[in-house]
């Protein structure tokens, strides 16, 4: 069988009772990774260009968005596995929430979309501008880092259908092969070049997300959850240290090491007990979404203000995003501003 024998019902019940800890662990991890994403666009490690420190930074930076993708798929497929239906209702609900979140931030960040990220929208004929908008909505980005939301909207239904068509033994094969292809393809020819020319670079689109959504699907199985809970924390630390070490020594193969490290990190977030209460972590969940969606626009403003160093831009951007998120949370307590819930 694909998995070890199913543990006793008592053991599974104990695993299910850790659902609250799961949410707390994931909220903390997502907040940390949102800060890492700010670091990516602040360009802290880019200043080094090459060398060990640069490769070390890349090993951390490149695990950020995959972590978001794995957690999203984990939660989505966990919800499906907990129901008796075929999952269509859950998929529709997921797509609705993801699209509302994306559209909310597109509307809020419209000035940045039109005057910074996609100036061509104002220069094209109306129909061409709409076409480009749709392409970037689903297959690229409309504001900085928003390719993650488009990848969820397109990628989750694909994995949902694939897991219906293929069994769990085979689901990983096409997504893994695609992932390996993306990191080894000739970017000037073939499917990679066609996708880039007609849509956007596949590295910042749903093709690069499919393997991580697949991993989230596998991790959501209650048998996998149970067995991950049996692993001691020290082993998770070892896996992550080995990933950083090998990614620094052999950066060309870091994408393969990441396939082990990111699931281990997500599993550790599930398994470990954060020293935070659930109320604080609920705030971290909201912070992480707000930071992710607004940070590039904040960085645009800081660049125009000529903030001198990348470190200072990074720190100020984080503080502004967290302060704005806290302000949104407080304003949302007023019944006239409940619609702000769509921001996360």
Short mmCIF file of C-alpha atoms in Angstrom, two decimals:
data_model
loop_
_atom_site.label_atom_id
_atom_site.label_comp_id
_atom_site.label_asym_id
_atom_site.label_seq_id
_atom_site.Cartn_x
_atom_site.Cartn_y
_atom_site.Cartn_z
CA UNK A 1 0.00 0.00 0.00
CA UNK A 2 0.99 3.60 -0.52
CA UNK A 3 0.84 4.36 3.21
CA UNK A 4 1.64 2.34 6.35
CA UNK A 5 -1.30 0.56 8.01
CA UNK A 6 -3.92 2.91 9.37
CA UNK A 7 -3.40 3.51 13.10
CA UNK A 8 -6.07 2.89 15.66
CA UNK A 9 -9.13 5.14 15.86
CA UNK A 10 -7.95 6.37 19.26
CA UNK A 11 -4.68 7.54 17.74
CA UNK A 12 -6.47 9.27 14.88
CA UNK A 13 -8.82 10.95 17.33
CA UNK A 14 -5.82 12.28 19.22
CA UNK A 15 -4.42 13.56 15.92
CA UNK A 16 -7.66 15.29 15.07
CA UNK A 17 -7.70 16.96 18.48
CA UNK A 18 -4.54 18.79 17.42
CA UNK A 19 -6.45 20.67 14.71
CA UNK A 20 -6.27 23.91 16.70
CA UNK A 21 -2.52 23.50 17.10
CA UNK A 22 -2.32 22.88 13.37
CA UNK A 23 -3.95 26.21 12.64
CA UNK A 24 -1.74 28.00 15.14
CA UNK A 25 1.41 26.44 13.69
CA UNK A 26 0.41 27.30 10.14
CA UNK A 27 -0.50 30.88 11.05
CA UNK A 28 2.92 31.42 12.60
CA UNK A 29 4.70 29.83 9.63
CA UNK A 30 2.73 31.89 7.09
CA UNK A 31 3.59 35.09 8.96
CA UNK A 32 7.30 34.22 8.92
CA UNK A 33 7.16 33.39 5.21
CA UNK A 34 5.31 36.63 4.46
CA UNK A 35 8.26 38.49 6.03
CA UNK A 36 10.59 36.39 3.86
CA UNK A 37 8.62 37.44 0.77
CA UNK A 38 9.15 41.09 1.74
CA UNK A 39 12.83 40.29 2.01
CA UNK A 40 12.77 38.85 -1.53
CA UNK A 41 11.38 42.04 -3.06
CA UNK A 42 13.54 44.27 -0.88
CA UNK A 43 16.58 42.65 -2.49
CA UNK A 44 18.63 42.18 0.66
CA UNK A 45 20.54 39.14 -0.61
CA UNK A 46 20.59 40.46 -4.20
CA UNK A 47 23.23 42.93 -3.07
CA UNK A 48 25.69 40.04 -2.84
CA UNK A 49 24.92 38.84 -6.41
CA UNK A 50 26.91 35.63 -6.04
CA UNK A 51 28.69 33.68 -3.35
CA UNK A 52 27.82 31.58 -0.34
CA UNK A 53 25.76 34.22 1.45
CA UNK A 54 23.71 34.83 -1.72
CA UNK A 55 23.03 31.08 -2.14
CA UNK A 56 22.15 30.83 1.54
CA UNK A 57 19.63 33.64 1.16
CA UNK A 58 18.14 32.08 -1.96
CA UNK A 59 17.63 28.76 -0.17
CA UNK A 60 15.42 30.56 2.36
CA UNK A 61 13.71 32.94 -0.06
CA UNK A 62 12.72 30.25 -2.56
CA UNK A 63 10.94 28.22 0.10
CA UNK A 64 8.49 31.02 0.91
CA UNK A 65 5.81 30.83 -1.80
CA UNK A 66 5.97 26.99 -1.98
CA UNK A 67 5.18 26.96 1.74
CA UNK A 68 2.06 29.09 1.15
CA UNK A 69 1.00 26.76 -1.67
CA UNK A 70 1.47 23.57 0.36
CA UNK A 71 -0.46 24.97 3.32
CA UNK A 72 -3.32 26.13 1.07
CA UNK A 73 -3.60 22.71 -0.57
CA UNK A 74 -3.30 20.96 2.79
CA UNK A 75 -6.20 22.91 4.27
CA UNK A 76 -8.32 22.59 1.13
CA UNK A 77 -7.95 18.84 0.74
CA UNK A 78 -8.22 18.27 4.49
CA UNK A 79 -11.64 19.91 4.33
CA UNK A 80 -12.66 17.68 1.42
CA UNK A 81 -11.46 14.54 3.20
CA UNK A 82 -13.55 15.46 6.26
CA UNK A 83 -16.79 15.51 4.25
CA UNK A 84 -18.80 12.78 2.57
CA UNK A 85 -19.39 14.71 -0.65
CA UNK A 86 -17.45 14.71 -3.91
CA UNK A 87 -15.65 17.95 -3.07
CA UNK A 88 -17.29 20.10 -5.75
CA UNK A 89 -18.95 22.32 -3.15
CA UNK A 90 -15.64 22.84 -1.35
CA UNK A 91 -13.87 23.61 -4.65
CA UNK A 92 -16.49 26.21 -5.60
CA UNK A 93 -16.17 27.78 -2.15
CA UNK A 94 -12.38 27.86 -2.43
CA UNK A 95 -12.48 29.46 -5.88
CA UNK A 96 -14.99 32.04 -4.69
CA UNK A 97 -12.87 33.06 -1.70
CA UNK A 98 -9.64 33.17 -3.71
CA UNK A 99 -11.17 35.30 -6.46
CA UNK A 100 -12.78 37.70 -3.97
CA UNK A 101 -9.44 38.11 -2.19
CA UNK A 102 -7.62 38.72 -5.48
CA UNK A 103 -10.21 41.18 -6.81
CA UNK A 104 -10.30 43.06 -3.50
CA UNK A 105 -6.59 43.80 -3.65
CA UNK A 106 -6.66 44.56 -7.38
CA UNK A 107 -9.27 47.25 -6.69
CA UNK A 108 -7.40 48.64 -3.66
CA UNK A 109 -4.07 48.65 -5.51
CA UNK A 110 -5.43 49.89 -8.87
CA UNK A 111 -3.13 52.97 -8.98
CA UNK A 112 -0.10 50.71 -8.52
CA UNK A 113 -1.39 48.20 -11.07
CA UNK A 114 -1.90 50.90 -13.72
CA UNK A 115 1.07 53.17 -13.05
CA UNK A 116 3.75 50.75 -11.81
CA UNK A 117 3.18 47.07 -12.51
CA UNK A 118 1.26 47.27 -15.82
CA UNK A 119 1.64 50.65 -17.45
CA UNK A 120 0.83 49.00 -20.80
CA UNK A 121 -2.85 48.70 -19.80
CA UNK A 122 -3.26 52.45 -20.33
CA UNK A 123 -1.47 52.38 -23.68
CA UNK A 124 -3.33 49.49 -25.33
CA UNK A 125 -6.72 49.50 -27.07
CA UNK A 126 -9.53 48.54 -24.71
CA UNK A 127 -9.96 44.97 -25.95
CA UNK A 128 -6.20 44.33 -25.89
CA UNK A 129 -5.97 45.76 -22.38
CA UNK A 130 -8.79 43.48 -21.21
CA UNK A 131 -7.06 40.50 -22.83
CA UNK A 132 -3.80 41.33 -21.07
CA UNK A 133 -5.64 41.83 -17.80
CA UNK A 134 -7.22 38.35 -18.05
CA UNK A 135 -3.91 36.74 -19.00
CA UNK A 136 -2.13 38.32 -16.06
CA UNK A 137 -5.00 37.58 -13.69
CA UNK A 138 -4.87 33.83 -14.29
CA UNK A 139 -1.37 33.18 -15.62
CA UNK A 140 0.82 35.99 -14.35
CA UNK A 141 0.50 38.82 -11.86
CA UNK A 142 -1.36 42.11 -11.58
CA UNK A 143 0.50 43.47 -8.56
CA UNK A 144 3.76 42.33 -7.08
CA UNK A 145 3.81 38.65 -6.00
CA UNK A 146 0.15 38.14 -6.92
CA UNK A 147 1.05 35.23 -9.22
CA UNK A 148 0.52 33.08 -6.12
CA UNK A 149 -3.20 33.93 -6.09
CA UNK A 150 -3.57 33.25 -9.81
CA UNK A 151 -1.71 29.97 -9.39
CA UNK A 152 -4.15 28.92 -6.65
CA UNK A 153 -7.17 29.85 -8.74
CA UNK A 154 -5.96 27.87 -11.77
CA UNK A 155 -3.87 25.18 -10.09
CA UNK A 156 -6.22 23.95 -7.38
CA UNK A 157 -8.97 22.79 -9.80
CA UNK A 158 -6.30 21.02 -11.88
CA UNK A 159 -5.01 19.04 -8.89
CA UNK A 160 -8.60 18.41 -7.77
CA UNK A 161 -9.43 16.89 -11.17
CA UNK A 162 -6.15 14.98 -11.43
CA UNK A 163 -6.66 13.32 -8.05
CA UNK A 164 -10.09 12.24 -9.29
CA UNK A 165 -8.72 10.83 -12.54
CA UNK A 166 -5.49 9.37 -11.17
CA UNK A 167 -5.13 7.51 -7.90
CA UNK A 168 -2.77 8.64 -5.14
CA UNK A 169 -0.01 6.42 -6.51
CA UNK A 170 0.17 8.31 -9.79
CA UNK A 171 -0.79 11.90 -8.99
CA UNK A 172 2.75 12.94 -8.14
CA UNK A 173 4.28 11.74 -11.43
CA UNK A 174 3.03 14.39 -13.92
CA UNK A 175 3.48 17.30 -11.51
CA UNK A 176 6.99 16.23 -10.50
CA UNK A 177 8.04 15.74 -14.13
CA UNK A 178 6.67 19.18 -14.99
CA UNK A 179 8.56 20.68 -12.05
CA UNK A 180 11.84 19.10 -13.17
CA UNK A 181 11.20 20.26 -16.74
CA UNK A 182 10.69 23.88 -15.65
CA UNK A 183 14.07 23.99 -13.92
CA UNK A 184 15.94 22.31 -16.78
CA UNK A 185 14.15 23.52 -19.90
CA UNK A 186 15.67 25.68 -22.60
CA UNK A 187 13.94 28.98 -21.92
CA UNK A 188 14.44 30.10 -25.52
CA UNK A 189 12.52 27.28 -27.20
CA UNK A 190 9.82 24.63 -26.74
CA UNK A 191 6.86 24.83 -24.38
CA UNK A 192 8.69 27.06 -21.95
CA UNK A 193 9.29 29.73 -24.59
CA UNK A 194 5.73 29.40 -25.95
CA UNK A 195 4.23 29.87 -22.49
CA UNK A 196 6.46 32.87 -21.78
CA UNK A 197 5.68 34.50 -25.13
CA UNK A 198 1.92 34.00 -25.01
CA UNK A 199 1.24 34.21 -21.26
CA UNK A 200 3.92 34.80 -18.65
CA UNK A 201 7.02 33.03 -17.42
CA UNK A 202 5.88 29.60 -16.14
CA UNK A 203 8.11 30.02 -13.09
CA UNK A 204 5.73 32.73 -11.89
CA UNK A 205 2.53 30.98 -12.89
CA UNK A 206 0.44 27.93 -12.06
CA UNK A 207 2.78 25.33 -13.70
CA UNK A 208 5.35 26.02 -10.98
CA UNK A 209 2.67 25.64 -8.30
CA UNK A 210 1.28 22.23 -9.26
CA UNK A 211 3.93 20.12 -7.53
CA UNK A 212 3.45 22.06 -4.27
CA UNK A 213 -0.33 21.69 -4.43
CA UNK A 214 0.22 17.98 -5.00
CA UNK A 215 2.41 17.78 -1.91
CA UNK A 216 -0.31 19.54 0.07
CA UNK A 217 -2.77 16.94 -1.17
CA UNK A 218 -0.61 14.09 0.10
CA UNK A 219 0.09 15.75 3.45
CA UNK A 220 -3.66 16.18 4.03
CA UNK A 221 -4.19 12.42 4.30
CA UNK A 222 -4.91 11.58 7.95
CA UNK A 223 -2.51 8.63 7.80
CA UNK A 224 0.30 10.92 6.69
CA UNK A 225 -0.64 13.41 9.42
CA UNK A 226 -0.45 10.65 12.01
CA UNK A 227 2.96 9.44 10.92
CA UNK A 228 4.40 12.92 10.75
CA UNK A 229 3.33 13.41 14.35
CA UNK A 230 5.57 10.53 15.37
CA UNK A 231 8.71 12.30 14.11
CA UNK A 232 10.70 14.12 16.77
CA UNK A 233 11.40 17.83 16.35
CA UNK A 234 15.15 17.25 16.06
CA UNK A 235 14.66 15.38 12.78
CA UNK A 236 12.79 18.31 11.27
CA UNK A 237 15.62 20.61 12.29
CA UNK A 238 18.14 18.24 10.69
CA UNK A 239 16.21 18.13 7.41
CA UNK A 240 16.01 21.91 7.20
CA UNK A 241 19.70 22.34 8.07
CA UNK A 242 20.67 19.77 5.42
CA UNK A 243 18.50 21.59 2.88
CA UNK A 244 20.16 24.94 3.58
CA UNK A 245 23.63 23.34 3.52
CA UNK A 246 23.18 21.45 0.25
CA UNK A 247 21.35 24.37 -1.40
CA UNK A 248 24.30 26.59 -0.53
CA UNK A 249 26.87 24.06 -1.79
CA UNK A 250 24.89 22.92 -4.86
CA UNK A 251 22.50 25.76 -5.72
CA UNK A 252 21.66 24.29 -9.16
CA UNK A 253 19.94 21.38 -7.44
CA UNK A 254 18.27 23.31 -4.65
CA UNK A 255 14.87 22.89 -6.35
CA UNK A 256 15.12 19.15 -5.68
CA UNK A 257 16.18 19.56 -2.05
CA UNK A 258 13.26 21.96 -1.61
CA UNK A 259 10.82 19.16 -2.47
CA UNK A 260 11.82 17.53 0.82
CA UNK A 261 12.48 20.60 2.95
CA UNK A 262 9.20 22.46 2.37
CA UNK A 263 6.94 19.49 3.27
CA UNK A 264 9.11 18.92 6.34
CA UNK A 265 8.72 22.56 7.33
CA UNK A 266 4.94 22.44 6.92
CA UNK A 267 4.76 19.15 8.84
CA UNK A 268 6.89 20.65 11.59
CA UNK A 269 4.54 23.63 11.83
CA UNK A 270 1.73 21.13 12.32
CA UNK A 271 3.68 19.05 14.81
CA UNK A 272 5.42 21.72 16.89
CA UNK A 273 3.67 23.68 19.62
CA UNK A 274 4.13 27.43 19.12
CA UNK A 275 4.39 29.58 22.23
CA UNK A 276 1.44 31.70 21.16
CA UNK A 277 -2.25 31.61 21.93
CA UNK A 278 -4.89 31.17 19.25
CA UNK A 279 -6.04 34.81 19.33
CA UNK A 280 -2.57 36.13 18.60
CA UNK A 281 -2.09 33.59 15.84
CA UNK A 282 -5.39 34.55 14.24
CA UNK A 283 -3.92 38.03 13.97
CA UNK A 284 -0.76 36.58 12.42
CA UNK A 285 -2.94 34.86 9.83
CA UNK A 286 -4.46 38.21 8.85
CA UNK A 287 -1.09 39.95 9.01
CA UNK A 288 0.47 37.40 6.64
CA UNK A 289 -2.17 37.93 3.95
CA UNK A 290 -2.03 41.72 4.24
CA UNK A 291 1.77 41.76 4.19
CA UNK A 292 1.87 39.51 1.16
CA UNK A 293 -0.63 41.55 -0.84
CA UNK A 294 0.45 45.10 0.01
CA UNK A 295 4.21 44.93 0.55
CA UNK A 296 5.32 45.47 -3.08
CA UNK A 297 3.18 48.60 -3.35
CA UNK A 298 4.68 49.89 -0.10
CA UNK A 299 8.15 49.19 -1.50
CA UNK A 300 7.26 51.15 -4.65
CA UNK A 301 6.46 54.18 -2.50
CA UNK A 302 9.65 53.77 -0.45
CA UNK A 303 11.70 53.56 -3.65
CA UNK A 304 10.15 56.80 -4.90
CA UNK A 305 11.00 58.37 -1.55
CA UNK A 306 14.60 57.24 -2.09
CA UNK A 307 14.93 55.30 1.15
CA UNK A 308 18.69 54.71 1.05
CA UNK A 309 19.37 51.05 1.92
CA UNK A 310 17.66 47.73 1.24
CA UNK A 311 17.75 46.87 4.94
CA UNK A 312 15.95 50.08 5.86
CA UNK A 313 13.36 49.58 3.07
CA UNK A 314 12.75 46.04 4.29
CA UNK A 315 12.27 47.11 7.92
CA UNK A 316 10.04 50.08 7.09
CA UNK A 317 7.93 48.04 4.65
CA UNK A 318 7.32 45.34 7.28
CA UNK A 319 6.36 47.91 9.91
CA UNK A 320 4.00 49.77 7.56
CA UNK A 321 2.29 46.56 6.43
CA UNK A 322 1.80 45.30 9.98
CA UNK A 323 0.55 48.71 11.15
CA UNK A 324 -1.88 48.90 8.20
CA UNK A 325 -3.08 45.39 8.91
CA UNK A 326 -3.68 46.20 12.57
CA UNK A 327 -5.57 49.33 11.54
CA UNK A 328 -7.78 47.28 9.20
CA UNK A 329 -8.50 44.79 12.00
CA UNK A 330 -9.51 47.58 14.37
CA UNK A 331 -11.65 49.42 11.80
CA UNK A 332 -13.35 46.17 10.88
CA UNK A 333 -14.94 46.03 14.32
CA UNK A 334 -17.24 48.80 13.11
CA UNK A 335 -20.26 47.27 11.39
CA UNK A 336 -19.93 49.70 8.47
CA UNK A 337 -16.50 48.29 7.64
CA UNK A 338 -17.18 44.55 7.95
CA UNK A 339 -16.54 44.28 4.23
CA UNK A 340 -12.83 44.62 5.02
CA UNK A 341 -12.93 40.92 5.91
CA UNK A 342 -12.50 40.28 2.20
CA UNK A 343 -8.95 41.63 2.50
CA UNK A 344 -7.83 38.33 3.97
#
